[in-house]
C-alpha positions as protocol buffer text, in pm:
chain_id: "A"
residue {
  index: 1
  type: MET
  ca { x: -1436 y: -1976 z: -4422 }
}
residue {
  index: 2
  type: SER
  ca { x: -1113 y: -1841 z: -4421 }
}
residue {
  index: 3
  type: GLU
  ca { x: -861 y: -1864 z: -4163 }
}
residue {
  index: 4
  type: ILE
  ca { x: -721 y: -1510 z: -4196 }
}
residue {
  index: 5
  type: LEU
  ca { x: -796 y: -1202 z: -4043 }
}
residue {
  index: 6
  type: THR
  ca { x: -850 y: -926 z: -4261 }
}
residue {
  index: 7
  type: LYS
  ca { x: -855 y: -575 z: -4192 }
}
residue {
  index: 8
  type: SER
  ca { x: -1200 y: -521 z: -4160 }
}
residue {
  index: 9
  type: ARG
  ca { x: -1195 y: -900 z: -3924 }
}
residue {
  index: 10
  type: ALA
  ca { x: -976 y: -727 z: -3737 }
}
residue {
  index: 11
  type: ARG
  ca { x: -1180 y: -368 z: -3753 }
}
residue {
  index: 12
  type: ASN
  ca { x: -1500 y: -556 z: -3614 }
}
residue {
  index: 13
  type: VAL
  ca { x: -1370 y: -717 z: -3351 }
}
residue {
  index: 14
  type: PHE
  ca { x: -1149 y: -462 z: -3259 }
}
residue {
  index: 15
  type: TYR
  ca { x: -1506 y: -188 z: -3183 }
}
residue {
  index: 16
  type: GLY
  ca { x: -1643 y: -512 z: -3094 }
}
residue {
  index: 17
  type: GLY
  ca { x: -1453 y: -579 z: -2816 }
}
residue {
  index: 18
  type: SER
  ca { x: -1419 y: -229 z: -2704 }
}
residue {
  index: 19
  type: LEU
  ca { x: -1798 y: -149 z: -2698 }
}
residue {
  index: 20
  type: PHE
  ca { x: -1855 y: -471 z: -2552 }
}
residue {
  index: 21
  type: PHE
  ca { x: -1612 y: -400 z: -2260 }
}
residue {
  index: 22
  type: ILE
  ca { x: -1775 y: -27 z: -2218 }
}
residue {
  index: 23
  type: ALA
  ca { x: -2040 y: -106 z: -2158 }
}
residue {
  index: 24
  type: ILE
  ca { x: -1962 y: -341 z: -1853 }
}
residue {
  index: 25
  type: PHE
  ca { x: -1696 y: -52 z: -1759 }
}
residue {
  index: 26
  type: VAL
  ca { x: -2089 y: 180 z: -1718 }
}
residue {
  index: 27
  type: GLY
  ca { x: -2245 y: -83 z: -1569 }
}
residue {
  index: 28
  type: LEU
  ca { x: -2019 y: -192 z: -1296 }
}
residue {
  index: 29
  type: THR
  ca { x: -2000 y: 249 z: -1251 }
}
residue {
  index: 30
  type: VAL
  ca { x: -2378 y: 234 z: -1188 }
}
residue {
  index: 31
  type: HIS
  ca { x: -2360 y: -67 z: -1013 }
}
residue {
  index: 32
  type: SER
  ca { x: -2094 y: 109 z: -746 }
}
residue {
  index: 33
  type: HIS
  ca { x: -2276 y: 427 z: -766 }
}
residue {
  index: 34
  type: ARG
  ca { x: -2635 y: 282 z: -696 }
}
residue {
  index: 35
  type: TYR
  ca { x: -2432 y: 54 z: -350 }
}
residue {
  index: 36
  type: VAL
  ca { x: -2249 y: 318 z: -233 }
}
residue {
  index: 37
  type: VAL
  ca { x: -2532 y: 548 z: -199 }
}
residue {
  index: 38
  type: ASP
  ca { x: -2817 y: 275 z: -91 }
}
residue {
  index: 39
  type: GLN
  ca { x: -2556 y: 70 z: 162 }
}
residue {
  index: 40
  type: SER
  ca { x: -2332 y: 373 z: 282 }
}
residue {
  index: 41
  type: THR
  ca { x: -2302 y: 457 z: 597 }
}
residue {
  index: 42
  type: ALA
  ca { x: -2086 y: 859 z: 578 }
}
residue {
  index: 43
  type: GLY
  ca { x: -2412 y: 1085 z: 663 }
}
residue {
  index: 44
  type: MET
  ca { x: -2510 y: 907 z: 946 }
}
residue {
  index: 45
  type: GLU
  ca { x: -2526 y: 1030 z: 1377 }
}
residue {
  index: 46
  type: LEU
  ca { x: -2199 y: 914 z: 1474 }
}
residue {
  index: 47
  type: SER
  ca { x: -2253 y: 772 z: 1869 }
}
residue {
  index: 48
  type: GLU
  ca { x: -2122 y: 905 z: 2147 }
}
residue {
  index: 49
  type: GLN
  ca { x: -1920 y: 527 z: 2182 }
}
residue {
  index: 50
  type: VAL
  ca { x: -1772 y: 575 z: 1803 }
}
residue {
  index: 51
  type: VAL
  ca { x: -1694 y: 925 z: 1902 }
}
residue {
  index: 52
  type: THR
  ca { x: -1519 y: 840 z: 2229 }
}
residue {
  index: 53
  type: GLY
  ca { x: -1330 y: 552 z: 2022 }
}
residue {
  index: 54
  type: LYS
  ca { x: -1204 y: 792 z: 1726 }
}
residue {
  index: 55
  type: HIS
  ca { x: -1079 y: 1000 z: 2029 }
}
residue {
  index: 56
  type: VAL
  ca { x: -921 y: 654 z: 2177 }
}
residue {
  index: 57
  type: TRP
  ca { x: -728 y: 545 z: 1871 }
}
residue {
  index: 58
  type: GLU
  ca { x: -590 y: 918 z: 1832 }
}
residue {
  index: 59
  type: ARG
  ca { x: -440 y: 1017 z: 2167 }
}
residue {
  index: 60
  type: HIS
  ca { x: -269 y: 643 z: 2154 }
}
residue {
  index: 61
  type: SER
  ca { x: -180 y: 616 z: 1768 }
}
residue {
  index: 62
  type: CYS
  ca { x: -342 y: 306 z: 1737 }
}
residue {
  index: 63
  type: ILE
  ca { x: -237 y: 352 z: 1349 }
}
residue {
  index: 64
  type: ASN
  ca { x: 73 y: 361 z: 1323 }
}
residue {
  index: 65
  type: CYS
  ca { x: 77 y: -20 z: 1407 }
}
residue {
  index: 66
  type: HIS
  ca { x: -257 y: -122 z: 1347 }
}
residue {
  index: 67
  type: THR
  ca { x: -445 y: -135 z: 1035 }
}
residue {
  index: 68
  type: LEU
  ca { x: -849 y: 3 z: 1022 }
}
residue {
  index: 69
  type: HIS
  ca { x: -1064 y: -126 z: 708 }
}
residue {
  index: 70
  type: GLY
  ca { x: -679 y: -146 z: 503 }
}
residue {
  index: 71
  type: GLU
  ca { x: -572 y: 172 z: 616 }
}
residue {
  index: 72
  type: GLY
  ca { x: -317 y: 194 z: 859 }
}
residue {
  index: 73
  type: ALA
  ca { x: 40 y: -19 z: 990 }
}
residue {
  index: 74
  type: TYR
  ca { x: 93 y: -379 z: 897 }
}
residue {
  index: 75
  type: PHE
  ca { x: 279 y: -403 z: 1210 }
}
residue {
  index: 76
  type: ALA
  ca { x: -32 y: -554 z: 1409 }
}
residue {
  index: 77
  type: PRO
  ca { x: -320 y: -714 z: 1349 }
}
residue {
  index: 78
  type: GLU
  ca { x: -623 y: -582 z: 1163 }
}
residue {
  index: 79
  type: LEU
  ca { x: -901 y: -338 z: 1420 }
}
residue {
  index: 80
  type: GLY
  ca { x: -1205 y: -356 z: 1198 }
}
residue {
  index: 81
  type: ASN
  ca { x: -1317 y: -680 z: 1232 }
}
residue {
  index: 82
  type: VAL
  ca { x: -1154 y: -803 z: 1588 }
}
residue {
  index: 83
  type: MET
  ca { x: -1430 y: -860 z: 1762 }
}
residue {
  index: 84
  type: THR
  ca { x: -1610 y: -1085 z: 1541 }
}
residue {
  index: 85
  type: ARG
  ca { x: -1284 y: -1284 z: 1502 }
}
residue {
  index: 86
  type: TRP
  ca { x: -1336 y: -1300 z: 1887 }
}
residue {
  index: 87
  type: GLY
  ca { x: -1723 y: -1383 z: 1844 }
}
residue {
  index: 88
  type: VAL
  ca { x: -1820 y: -1068 z: 2060 }
}
residue {
  index: 89
  type: ARG
  ca { x: -1995 y: -865 z: 1793 }
}
residue {
  index: 90
  type: ASP
  ca { x: -2346 y: -813 z: 1998 }
}
residue {
  index: 91
  type: ASP
  ca { x: -2206 y: -854 z: 2343 }
}
residue {
  index: 92
  type: PRO
  ca { x: -2026 y: -577 z: 2443 }
}
residue {
  index: 93
  type: GLU
  ca { x: -1971 y: -683 z: 2780 }
}
residue {
  index: 94
  type: MET
  ca { x: -1857 y: -914 z: 2685 }
}
residue {
  index: 95
  type: ALA
  ca { x: -1571 y: -787 z: 2402 }
}
residue {
  index: 96
  type: TRP
  ca { x: -1430 y: -547 z: 2651 }
}
residue {
  index: 97
  type: GLN
  ca { x: -1419 y: -834 z: 2882 }
}
residue {
  index: 98
  type: MET
  ca { x: -1193 y: -1024 z: 2616 }
}
residue {
  index: 99
  type: LEU
  ca { x: -1038 y: -709 z: 2500 }
}
residue {
  index: 100
  type: ASP
  ca { x: -896 y: -622 z: 2853 }
}
residue {
  index: 101
  type: GLY
  ca { x: -854 y: -964 z: 2925 }
}
residue {
  index: 102
  type: TRP
  ca { x: -604 y: -1039 z: 2556 }
}
residue {
  index: 103
  type: MET
  ca { x: -440 y: -721 z: 2644 }
}
residue {
  index: 104
  type: LYS
  ca { x: -333 y: -836 z: 3024 }
}
residue {
  index: 105
  type: ALA
  ca { x: -213 y: -1121 z: 2935 }
}
residue {
  index: 106
  type: GLN
  ca { x: 62 y: -1011 z: 2632 }
}
residue {
  index: 107
  type: PRO
  ca { x: 381 y: -1117 z: 2726 }
}
residue {
  index: 108
  type: SER
  ca { x: 635 y: -853 z: 2835 }
}
residue {
  index: 109
  type: ARG
  ca { x: 1033 y: -806 z: 2783 }
}
residue {
  index: 110
  type: ILE
  ca { x: 1071 y: -1110 z: 2519 }
}
residue {
  index: 111
  type: GLU
  ca { x: 1375 y: -1105 z: 2315 }
}
residue {
  index: 112
  type: GLY
  ca { x: 1264 y: -1001 z: 1923 }
}
residue {
  index: 113
  type: ARG
  ca { x: 871 y: -1004 z: 2007 }
}
residue {
  index: 114
  type: ARG
  ca { x: 609 y: -721 z: 1923 }
}
residue {
  index: 115
  type: GLN
  ca { x: 463 y: -642 z: 2248 }
}
residue {
  index: 116
  type: MET
  ca { x: 166 y: -370 z: 2254 }
}
residue {
  index: 117
  type: PRO
  ca { x: 211 y: -122 z: 2488 }
}
residue {
  index: 118
  type: PHE
  ca { x: -5 y: -187 z: 2776 }
}
residue {
  index: 119
  type: PHE
  ca { x: -280 y: 127 z: 2804 }
}
residue {
  index: 120
  type: GLU
  ca { x: -526 y: 199 z: 3072 }
}
residue {
  index: 121
  type: LEU
  ca { x: -820 y: 153 z: 2854 }
}
residue {
  index: 122
  type: THR
  ca { x: -1183 y: 230 z: 3015 }
}
């Protein structure tokens, strides 16, 4: 077997590799489309709690410091998974107590420390 890569062999490697990666791309595109169609929550009705939370988020400009699923500023922690991190995802009352207690426990007036404003959230 020759160790020289001829023009025809190079062309075959190019076309074969190109077709292989095109097939991979098409397969991943189809998979992504099916996943989005089957898993997307974009068409769901928003509950009153979600609408209220969105209004609080906008009224207090939380996006200026926090990220929500990767969108927003990086000054403060990501909020998309905070209830999971705290272990209170399925317990709304405990989630409220954790959030309220955390906000009240934040030390104030410390030089160089990031400070979350205390909002009187209900």
